[in-house]
Coordinates of C-alpha atoms in Angstrom, one line a residue:
M1218 CA -75.2 37.9 -24.4
G1219 CA -76.6 35.9 -27.2
F1220 CA -78.2 32.4 -27.0
W1221 CA -75.1 30.7 -28.5
D1222 CA -72.8 32.6 -26.0
F1223 CA -75.1 31.5 -23.2
L1224 CA -74.6 27.8 -24.2
N1225 CA -70.8 28.5 -24.5
F1226 CA -70.8 27.2 -28.1
K1227 CA -67.8 28.2 -30.2
K1228 CA -65.6 26.7 -32.8
R1229 CA -64.2 23.6 -31.2
D1230 CA -60.9 21.8 -31.4
F1231 CA -62.3 18.3 -32.2
T1232 CA -59.0 16.6 -31.4
D1233 CA -60.1 16.8 -27.7
H1234 CA -62.9 14.3 -28.6
Y1235 CA -60.2 11.6 -28.9
A1236 CA -58.5 12.4 -25.6
P1237 CA -59.5 9.1 -23.9
F1238 CA -57.4 7.2 -26.5
T1239 CA -54.2 9.0 -25.4
Q1240 CA -54.7 8.6 -21.6
A1241 CA -52.2 6.4 -19.8
N1242 CA -54.9 4.3 -18.1
F1243 CA -57.0 3.7 -21.3
F1244 CA -55.7 0.2 -22.1
N1245 CA -55.9 -0.9 -18.4
E1246 CA -59.5 0.2 -18.2
N1247 CA -60.4 -1.9 -21.3
A1248 CA -58.6 -5.1 -20.3
G1249 CA -55.6 -4.1 -22.3
Q1250 CA -57.5 -4.0 -25.6
I1251 CA -57.9 -1.3 -28.2
V1252 CA -61.7 -0.6 -28.4
S1253 CA -62.9 1.2 -31.5
S1254 CA -65.8 1.0 -33.9
V1255 CA -63.8 -1.5 -35.9
T1256 CA -62.7 -3.9 -33.1
A1257 CA -66.1 -3.7 -31.5
M1258 CA -67.6 -5.4 -34.6
Q1259 CA -65.4 -8.4 -33.7
V1260 CA -67.6 -9.0 -30.7
P1261 CA -70.4 -11.3 -31.9
P1262 CA -73.3 -10.0 -29.7
Y1263 CA -72.4 -6.4 -30.4
A1264 CA -72.2 -7.0 -34.1
S1265 CA -75.4 -9.0 -34.0
A1266 CA -77.2 -6.2 -32.2
I1267 CA -76.0 -3.6 -34.8
N1268 CA -77.0 -5.9 -37.7
L1269 CA -80.4 -6.7 -36.1
L1270 CA -81.4 -3.1 -35.6
S1271 CA -80.1 -1.7 -38.8
S1272 CA -81.5 -4.5 -41.0
S1273 CA -84.9 -4.3 -39.2
L1274 CA -85.2 -0.6 -39.9
A1275 CA -84.1 -1.0 -43.5
K1276 CA -86.7 -3.7 -44.2
L1277 CA -89.5 -1.3 -43.4
S1278 CA -91.1 0.5 -46.4
I1279 CA -91.5 4.3 -46.2
H1280 CA -94.5 6.1 -47.6
V1281 CA -95.6 9.7 -47.8
E1282 CA -98.8 10.8 -46.1
K1283 CA -100.9 13.8 -45.5
D1284 CA -103.7 14.1 -43.0
G1285 CA -103.4 10.4 -42.3
K1286 CA -103.7 9.3 -46.0
Q1287 CA -101.0 7.8 -48.1
I1288 CA -99.9 9.8 -51.2
D1289 CA -98.7 7.1 -53.6
N1290 CA -97.6 9.4 -56.5
H1291 CA -95.5 11.8 -54.4
P1292 CA -91.9 12.4 -55.8
I1293 CA -90.4 11.8 -52.4
K1294 CA -92.1 8.3 -52.4
R1295 CA -90.2 7.6 -55.6
L1296 CA -87.0 9.0 -54.1
F1297 CA -87.3 6.4 -51.3
E1298 CA -87.6 3.7 -53.8
N1299 CA -84.6 4.8 -55.8
P1300 CA -82.5 7.2 -53.6
S1301 CA -79.5 7.3 -56.0
E1302 CA -77.6 5.4 -58.7
F1303 CA -75.1 4.3 -56.1
L1304 CA -77.2 2.7 -53.4
D1305 CA -80.7 1.1 -53.3
S1306 CA -83.1 2.0 -50.6
Y1307 CA -82.4 -1.0 -48.3
T1308 CA -78.6 -0.6 -48.5
L1309 CA -78.8 3.2 -47.9
F1310 CA -80.9 2.9 -44.7
Q1311 CA -79.2 -0.2 -43.5
Q1312 CA -75.7 1.3 -43.7
A1313 CA -76.9 4.7 -42.4
E1314 CA -78.5 3.1 -39.3
M1315 CA -75.4 1.0 -38.8
N1316 CA -73.3 4.1 -38.9
R1317 CA -75.6 5.7 -36.3
L1318 CA -75.4 2.8 -33.9
N1319 CA -71.7 2.0 -34.3
E1320 CA -70.2 5.4 -35.0
G1321 CA -72.8 7.5 -33.3
N1322 CA -74.0 9.4 -36.3
A1323 CA -75.8 8.8 -39.6
Y1324 CA -75.3 11.4 -42.3
V1325 CA -77.3 11.4 -45.6
Y1326 CA -76.7 14.4 -47.9
I1327 CA -79.8 15.7 -49.7
Q1328 CA -78.8 16.6 -53.3
R1329 CA -81.4 19.1 -54.7
D1330 CA -82.2 20.3 -58.2
N1331 CA -82.4 23.9 -59.3
T1332 CA -85.9 24.3 -57.8
G1333 CA -84.8 23.0 -54.4
N1334 CA -86.5 19.6 -54.7
A1335 CA -84.6 16.6 -53.4
E1336 CA -83.4 14.4 -56.2
N1337 CA -80.7 12.2 -54.6
L1338 CA -79.9 10.8 -51.2
L1339 CA -76.2 10.3 -50.7
L1340 CA -74.7 8.4 -47.8
I1341 CA -71.8 10.2 -46.1
N1342 CA -69.0 8.5 -44.1
P1343 CA -69.3 9.8 -40.5
S1344 CA -65.5 10.3 -40.3
F1345 CA -65.7 12.8 -43.1
V1346 CA -68.0 15.2 -41.2
N1347 CA -67.3 17.9 -38.7
I1348 CA -69.9 20.2 -37.2
M1349 CA -68.7 23.8 -37.3
I1350 CA -70.4 25.7 -34.5
K1351 CA -70.4 29.5 -34.8
K1352 CA -72.4 32.3 -33.3
G1353 CA -75.9 32.2 -34.6
G1354 CA -75.8 28.7 -36.0
Y1355 CA -73.8 25.8 -37.4
H1356 CA -73.1 24.0 -40.6
Y1357 CA -71.5 20.7 -41.6
Q1358 CA -68.0 20.5 -43.1
V1359 CA -67.5 17.4 -45.2
T1360 CA -63.9 16.6 -46.0
N1361 CA -62.6 13.8 -48.2
N1362 CA -59.2 13.4 -49.8
G1363 CA -58.4 17.0 -49.1
D1364 CA -61.5 18.3 -50.7
S1365 CA -64.0 20.1 -48.4
F1366 CA -67.4 21.6 -48.9
K1367 CA -70.0 23.2 -46.6
V1368 CA -73.5 21.7 -46.1
F1369 CA -76.3 23.6 -44.4
P1370 CA -78.5 21.7 -41.9
K1371 CA -81.5 21.8 -44.2
D1372 CA -79.6 19.7 -46.7
M1373 CA -78.1 17.1 -44.3
I1374 CA -80.2 14.3 -42.7
H1375 CA -78.3 13.8 -39.4
V1376 CA -79.6 11.1 -37.1
K1377 CA -77.7 10.7 -33.8
S1378 CA -77.4 8.0 -31.3
P1379 CA -79.3 8.5 -28.0
V1380 CA -76.1 9.6 -26.1
L1381 CA -74.8 13.0 -27.2
D1382 CA -71.5 14.7 -26.9
M1383 CA -72.6 18.2 -26.2
N1384 CA -69.2 19.7 -27.1
S1385 CA -69.5 18.6 -30.7
L1386 CA -73.3 18.1 -31.1
K1387 CA -72.6 14.6 -32.3
G1388 CA -73.8 11.3 -31.0
L1389 CA -71.5 8.7 -29.3
G1390 CA -71.3 5.3 -30.8
Y1391 CA -72.4 2.3 -28.7
Y1392 CA -68.9 1.0 -28.7
K1393 CA -68.0 3.9 -26.4
I1394 CA -70.9 3.1 -24.1
L1395 CA -69.9 -0.5 -24.0
E1396 CA -66.2 0.1 -23.9
R1397 CA -65.3 -2.0 -20.9
Q1398 CA -67.6 -4.9 -21.8
I1399 CA -66.2 -5.0 -25.4
G1400 CA -62.6 -4.8 -24.0
L1401 CA -63.2 -7.7 -21.7
W1402 CA -64.7 -9.8 -24.5
L1403 CA -61.8 -9.1 -26.8
A1404 CA -59.3 -10.0 -24.0
A1405 CA -61.1 -13.3 -23.3
Q1406 CA -61.0 -14.1 -27.0
S1407 CA -57.3 -13.3 -27.2
H1408 CA -56.6 -15.5 -24.2
Q1409 CA -58.4 -18.4 -25.8
N1410 CA -56.7 -17.9 -29.1
N1411 CA -53.2 -17.7 -27.6
Y1412 CA -53.8 -20.9 -25.6
F1413 CA -54.9 -23.0 -28.6
A1414 CA -52.3 -21.4 -30.9
L1415 CA -49.5 -22.8 -28.6
G1416 CA -50.8 -26.3 -29.1
S1417 CA -49.2 -27.6 -26.0
N1418 CA -49.8 -26.7 -22.4
P1419 CA -47.9 -23.5 -21.9
N1420 CA -47.6 -24.2 -18.1
S1421 CA -44.9 -26.8 -18.4
I1422 CA -41.2 -26.9 -17.9
I1423 CA -38.2 -29.0 -19.1
E1424 CA -35.6 -29.8 -16.4
V1425 CA -32.0 -30.4 -17.5
P1426 CA -29.2 -31.8 -15.3
E1427 CA -26.8 -28.9 -16.0
K1428 CA -26.9 -25.1 -16.0
L1429 CA -27.6 -23.8 -19.5
S1430 CA -26.4 -20.6 -21.0
P1431 CA -29.0 -18.3 -22.4
E1432 CA -28.2 -19.5 -25.9
K1433 CA -28.6 -23.2 -25.1
R1434 CA -31.8 -22.5 -23.1
E1435 CA -33.3 -20.8 -26.1
M1436 CA -32.2 -23.7 -28.3
V1437 CA -34.0 -26.2 -26.0
R1438 CA -37.1 -24.2 -26.0
E1439 CA -37.2 -23.8 -29.8
A1440 CA -36.5 -27.5 -30.2
W1441 CA -39.4 -28.4 -27.9
E1442 CA -41.8 -26.0 -29.6
K1443 CA -40.8 -27.3 -33.0
L1444 CA -41.6 -30.9 -32.1
N1445 CA -44.7 -30.3 -29.9
G1446 CA -46.2 -27.0 -31.2
A1447 CA -49.5 -26.4 -32.8
T1448 CA -48.9 -28.4 -35.9
N1449 CA -47.7 -31.4 -33.9
K1450 CA -50.4 -31.6 -31.3
H1451 CA -51.0 -34.9 -29.6
R1452 CA -47.7 -36.4 -30.8
V1453 CA -45.5 -38.3 -28.3
A1454 CA -43.1 -36.0 -26.5
V1455 CA -39.4 -37.0 -26.8
V1456 CA -36.7 -35.6 -24.5
D1457 CA -33.0 -36.2 -24.5
A1458 CA -31.2 -38.2 -21.8
G1459 CA -31.1 -36.5 -18.5
M1460 CA -33.9 -34.1 -19.4
K1461 CA -37.2 -34.3 -17.4
Y1462 CA -40.5 -33.0 -18.6
Q1463 CA -42.7 -31.7 -15.9
K1464 CA -46.3 -30.7 -16.5
M1465 CA -47.6 -28.1 -14.2
G1466 CA -51.1 -28.0 -12.9
F1467 CA -53.7 -26.2 -15.1
N1468 CA -57.2 -25.4 -14.3
F1469 CA -59.2 -25.9 -17.5
Q1470 CA -62.1 -24.1 -16.0
E1471 CA -60.1 -21.0 -16.8
L1472 CA -60.9 -21.6 -20.5
E1473 CA -64.6 -22.0 -19.7
M1474 CA -65.6 -18.6 -20.8
N1475 CA -69.3 -19.5 -21.2
V1476 CA -70.4 -17.8 -18.0
L1477 CA -68.4 -14.7 -18.9
F1478 CA -69.7 -14.6 -22.5
D1479 CA -73.3 -15.1 -21.3
S1480 CA -73.0 -12.2 -18.9
M1481 CA -71.5 -9.9 -21.5
T1482 CA -74.2 -10.9 -24.0
K1483 CA -76.9 -10.0 -21.5
Q1484 CA -75.3 -6.6 -20.7
I1485 CA -74.9 -5.7 -24.4
A1486 CA -78.5 -6.8 -25.1
S1487 CA -79.7 -4.6 -22.2
V1488 CA -77.9 -1.5 -23.6
F1489 CA -79.5 -2.0 -27.0
N1490 CA -82.9 -2.7 -25.4
V1491 CA -83.2 -6.1 -27.2
A1492 CA -83.9 -9.5 -25.7
P1493 CA -80.8 -11.7 -25.3
Y1494 CA -82.2 -14.5 -27.4
M1495 CA -82.2 -12.1 -30.4
L1496 CA -78.4 -12.0 -30.1
G1497 CA -78.0 -15.8 -30.0
H1498 CA -78.3 -16.2 -26.3
E1499 CA -80.2 -19.4 -25.4
G1500 CA -82.6 -18.2 -22.8
K1501 CA -84.7 -20.6 -20.7
G1502 CA -88.4 -20.7 -21.0
N1503 CA -88.7 -19.0 -24.4
T1504 CA -92.1 -20.2 -25.6
Y1505 CA -93.9 -19.1 -28.7
T1506 CA -96.1 -16.8 -26.7
N1507 CA -93.1 -15.3 -24.9
V1508 CA -91.2 -14.7 -28.2
E1509 CA -94.3 -13.0 -29.7
T1510 CA -94.5 -10.7 -26.7
Q1511 CA -90.8 -10.0 -26.9
N1512 CA -91.1 -9.1 -30.6
M1513 CA -93.7 -6.5 -29.6
N1514 CA -91.2 -5.2 -27.0
F1515 CA -88.5 -5.1 -29.6
L1516 CA -90.6 -2.8 -31.7
Q1517 CA -91.6 -0.6 -28.9
Q1518 CA -88.4 -0.4 -26.9
A1519 CA -85.6 -0.9 -29.5
L1520 CA -86.9 0.1 -32.9
M1521 CA -89.4 2.8 -32.3
P1522 CA -86.9 5.4 -30.9
S1523 CA -84.9 5.0 -34.1
I1524 CA -88.0 5.2 -36.3
V1525 CA -89.1 8.5 -34.6
A1526 CA -85.6 10.0 -34.9
W1527 CA -85.4 9.2 -38.6
E1528 CA -88.9 10.5 -39.3
H1529 CA -88.1 13.8 -37.7
Q1530 CA -85.0 14.2 -39.9
L1531 CA -86.8 13.1 -43.1
K1532 CA -89.0 16.2 -42.8
K1533 CA -86.1 18.0 -44.4
L1534 CA -86.9 16.3 -47.7
F1535 CA -90.1 18.4 -48.1
V1536 CA -89.5 21.9 -49.4
T1537 CA -92.6 23.4 -47.9
D1538 CA -94.3 22.6 -44.6
D1539 CA -97.7 21.7 -46.1
G1540 CA -98.5 18.7 -44.0
H1541 CA -96.7 16.0 -45.9
R1542 CA -94.4 13.7 -44.0
A1543 CA -92.5 10.5 -44.4
K1544 CA -93.7 7.5 -42.3
F1545 CA -92.2 4.1 -41.8
N1546 CA -94.6 1.2 -42.3
Y1547 CA -94.0 -0.9 -39.1
E1548 CA -97.5 -2.5 -39.2
T1549 CA -95.9 -5.7 -40.5
L1550 CA -94.0 -6.1 -37.2
L1551 CA -97.3 -5.9 -35.3
R1552 CA -99.0 -8.6 -37.3
A1553 CA -100.2 -11.8 -35.7
D1554 CA -100.6 -15.1 -37.5
S1555 CA -102.5 -15.1 -40.8
K1556 CA -105.7 -16.6 -39.3
T1557 CA -106.0 -13.9 -36.7
R1558 CA -105.2 -11.2 -39.2
A1559 CA -107.9 -12.5 -41.6
E1560 CA -110.5 -12.6 -38.8
R1561 CA -109.6 -9.0 -37.7
I1562 CA -109.8 -7.6 -41.2
K1563 CA -113.2 -9.4 -41.8
T1564 CA -114.6 -8.0 -38.6
L1565 CA -113.5 -4.4 -39.5
V1566 CA -114.8 -4.7 -43.0
D1567 CA -118.2 -6.1 -41.8
A1568 CA -118.4 -3.2 -39.3
K1569 CA -117.6 -0.8 -42.2
V1570 CA -114.6 0.5 -40.2
M1571 CA -112.4 -0.2 -43.2
T1572 CA -113.0 -1.0 -46.9
I1573 CA -112.1 -4.2 -48.6
N1574 CA -109.3 -2.4 -50.5
E1575 CA -108.0 -0.9 -47.3
G1576 CA -107.9 -4.5 -45.9
R1577 CA -106.0 -5.6 -49.0
Q1578 CA -103.6 -2.7 -48.6
Y1579 CA -102.9 -3.8 -45.0
E1580 CA -101.9 -7.2 -46.3
G1581 CA -99.7 -5.7 -49.1
L1582 CA -102.1 -6.6 -51.9
S1583 CA -103.1 -4.5 -54.8
P1584 CA -106.6 -2.9 -54.8
M1585 CA -109.5 -4.6 -56.6
E1586 CA -111.0 -2.5 -59.4
K1587 CA -114.5 -4.0 -59.1
I1588 CA -115.9 -5.1 -55.8
E1589 CA -119.3 -6.6 -55.4
E1590 CA -121.0 -5.4 -52.3

């Protein structure tokens, strides 16, 4: 029995991956809402978390280093600065990370020249990709508009979400992890929208002195809604002789969704490992010191796992394993205020721990050609 047989990997029927969408209780479990990667982005804290993490990663510069030293003239460094004619570096990594978080997988195809060196990085839509698992290995099958081509793992940067579907070797999007919370949020939004769209209190009745046929009952309802609907809000209600308008009791606290939305925001924030205030939640007791500490936690808990995952996959850009590697520069996220940074650099330079030019590089400044000791 081979290793792949032991793991029971074989060519899969990927339609099974969507089985939950066809189950009878799917809509009931999600508050009657369709939850997908598209509808999930209609939930403000979820979309905010996706945008926060993807843009934070994309803002970080990437350099090539060997033995702890940056290699400024390396061709991969230039590739990061200009990955292709279609997308700039920021857009490529921002969209790729958004795909990873929302869809579960980020795919970037490495286009190589005749010598095997990477010359372009092309973003691939996750819906175009299937992983074909066969005995002895696997490859990526990319299909678009009926055209299909095979990509070997060495030529595909594939960064997954933390939760894996072991049947397909793909990551699961966060919308699947937060399915019920997203469904509840969408249902609450729909409830509010329906109420205000009606314009008048839907819990009201019009009493008439005679029995109405179904046709006349519908005519009375249409006439009332025409005169007192959304476009005629706050106008005086007029009823015919003999008719009585009765307003039924309504608890306006049912529309007070703040407690629900606050709870959902905190739950979504906890899944993404970010502080709720970063998603627009007004937390109590957020002082400057607290926020600074929370920013440190954001880097360590939320962003670093993504950085490490990307750095592992970016090793595929190097043809030979000669010690070169790609590194994200996240030092900017660790910086204190300018005064504290200046004092720290001065102390390190005076102690000959770093040179003046290394201190300038830390601050993003160009090196000085002549430095007086």
